[in-house]
Amino acid sequence: VQLQASGGGLVQAGDSLRLSCSASGRTSSSYVMSWFRQAPGKEREFVAGISISGSWNGGNTNYADSVKGRFTISRENAKNTVHLQMNSLKPEDTAVYYCALSLSGNIVTTIEGRYRYWGQGTLVTVSS
């Protein structure tokens, strides 16, 4: 499985940005795709995730408290793609964002070690 992330960039506080992550290769019928981020000098942390099962475009979601109400994760099953819509961005959202895939069914885990596949990361910079 390979993950390709895109959509990062430089924005101002209050702006919006959408990240996308496309998965290619063999996956199971049920899996989870999530976004993590790592700010300079900090550990990588869970941001948001969504479970994927069959052709249904819904799914269980989970968000970090710091992004609830501002970020929305969604999926396009036909394209094996997950989007992270980020609104009302803050300088503290500045980080390298990584998409990750877990084969652990429909449980949107926040535990980094449960994710076997990782994308290359895309930088999001929010200026004040």
Coordinates of C-alpha atoms in Angstrom, one line a residue:
V1 CA 0.0 0.0 0.0
Q2 CA 1.3 3.4 -0.9
L3 CA -0.1 6.7 0.4
Q4 CA 0.2 10.0 -1.4
A5 CA -0.5 13.2 0.5
S6 CA -1.1 16.6 -1.1
G7 CA -2.5 20.0 -0.4
G8 CA -0.2 21.6 2.1
G9 CA 0.9 25.2 1.9
L10 CA 1.3 28.6 3.5
V11 CA -1.9 30.3 4.7
Q12 CA -2.8 33.0 7.1
A13 CA -4.6 32.5 10.4
G14 CA -8.3 32.1 9.8
D15 CA -7.9 30.7 6.3
S16 CA -8.9 27.2 5.1
L17 CA -6.9 24.5 3.5
R18 CA -7.8 21.0 2.3
L19 CA -5.4 18.1 2.4
S20 CA -5.9 14.9 0.4
C21 CA -4.5 11.4 0.7
S22 CA -4.8 8.8 -1.9
A23 CA -4.2 5.1 -1.3
S24 CA -3.0 2.7 -3.9
G25 CA -2.2 -1.0 -3.8
R26 CA -4.0 -3.8 -2.0
T27 CA -6.0 -2.9 1.1
S28 CA -8.5 -4.9 3.1
S29 CA -12.3 -4.4 2.8
S30 CA -12.3 -2.5 6.1
Y31 CA -9.5 -0.1 7.2
V32 CA -8.9 3.3 8.7
M33 CA -7.2 6.3 7.3
S34 CA -6.1 9.1 9.5
W35 CA -4.1 12.2 9.7
F36 CA -1.3 12.9 12.1
R37 CA 0.8 16.0 12.4
Q38 CA 4.2 16.9 13.8
A39 CA 5.1 20.4 14.8
P40 CA 8.7 21.5 15.1
G41 CA 10.2 20.2 18.3
K42 CA 7.1 18.2 19.2
E43 CA 6.0 14.6 19.0
R44 CA 3.7 13.5 16.2
E45 CA 0.1 13.6 17.3
F46 CA -3.3 12.2 16.0
V47 CA -5.5 14.8 14.2
A48 CA -8.4 13.0 12.6
G49 CA -9.4 9.7 11.2
I50 CA -12.2 7.9 9.4
S51 CA -13.1 4.2 9.0
I52 CA -13.6 2.8 5.6
S53 CA -15.8 -0.3 4.8
G54 CA -16.8 -1.4 1.4
S55 CA -18.4 1.1 -0.9
W56 CA -20.2 3.0 1.8
N57 CA -19.0 6.6 1.8
G58 CA -19.9 7.1 5.5
G59 CA -17.7 5.9 8.3
N60 CA -16.8 6.3 12.0
T61 CA -14.8 9.4 12.6
N62 CA -12.5 10.6 15.4
Y63 CA -11.0 14.0 16.0
A64 CA -8.4 15.4 18.4
D65 CA -10.0 17.9 20.8
S66 CA -7.8 20.7 19.4
V67 CA -9.3 20.4 15.9
K68 CA -13.0 19.5 16.7
G69 CA -15.4 21.9 15.1
R70 CA -12.7 23.2 12.7
F71 CA -11.4 20.2 10.8
T72 CA -13.6 17.7 8.9
I73 CA -12.4 14.4 7.5
S74 CA -14.2 12.8 4.6
R75 CA -13.7 10.1 2.0
E76 CA -14.2 9.2 -1.6
N77 CA -14.3 5.5 -1.7
A78 CA -14.3 5.3 -5.5
K79 CA -10.9 7.1 -5.5
N80 CA -9.5 5.5 -2.3
T81 CA -9.0 9.1 -1.2
V82 CA -9.5 10.8 2.1
H83 CA -9.7 14.6 2.5
L84 CA -9.1 16.8 5.6
Q85 CA -10.8 20.1 5.3
M86 CA -9.2 22.5 7.7
N87 CA -11.0 25.7 8.5
S88 CA -10.2 28.6 10.9
L89 CA -6.6 27.6 10.9
K90 CA -4.4 28.8 13.7
P91 CA -0.6 29.3 13.9
E92 CA -0.5 26.3 16.3
D93 CA -1.8 24.1 13.4
T94 CA 1.6 24.6 11.7
A95 CA 3.1 21.2 11.2
V96 CA 4.0 18.5 8.8
Y97 CA 0.8 16.5 8.2
Y98 CA 1.0 12.8 7.5
C99 CA -1.7 10.4 6.3
A100 CA -1.7 6.9 7.7
L101 CA -3.5 3.7 7.1
S102 CA -4.5 1.1 9.6
L103 CA -5.9 -2.3 8.9
S104 CA -7.5 -2.5 12.3
G105 CA -11.1 -2.7 11.0
N106 CA -13.4 0.2 11.8
I107 CA -11.8 1.4 15.0
V108 CA -10.3 4.8 14.5
T109 CA -7.4 4.4 16.8
T110 CA -5.3 7.4 17.8
I111 CA -2.3 5.2 18.5
E112 CA 0.5 5.8 16.0
G113 CA 1.8 2.3 16.3
R114 CA -1.4 0.8 15.0
Y115 CA -0.9 2.4 11.6
R116 CA 1.2 0.3 9.3
Y117 CA 1.4 2.6 6.2
W118 CA 2.4 6.2 6.1
G119 CA 2.5 8.9 3.5
Q120 CA 5.4 11.2 2.9
G121 CA 4.0 14.2 4.8
T122 CA 2.9 17.6 3.6
L123 CA 3.8 20.9 5.3
V124 CA 1.1 23.3 6.5
T125 CA 2.3 26.7 7.7
V126 CA -0.1 29.1 9.2
S127 CA 1.1 32.6 9.7
S128 CA -0.3 35.0 12.3

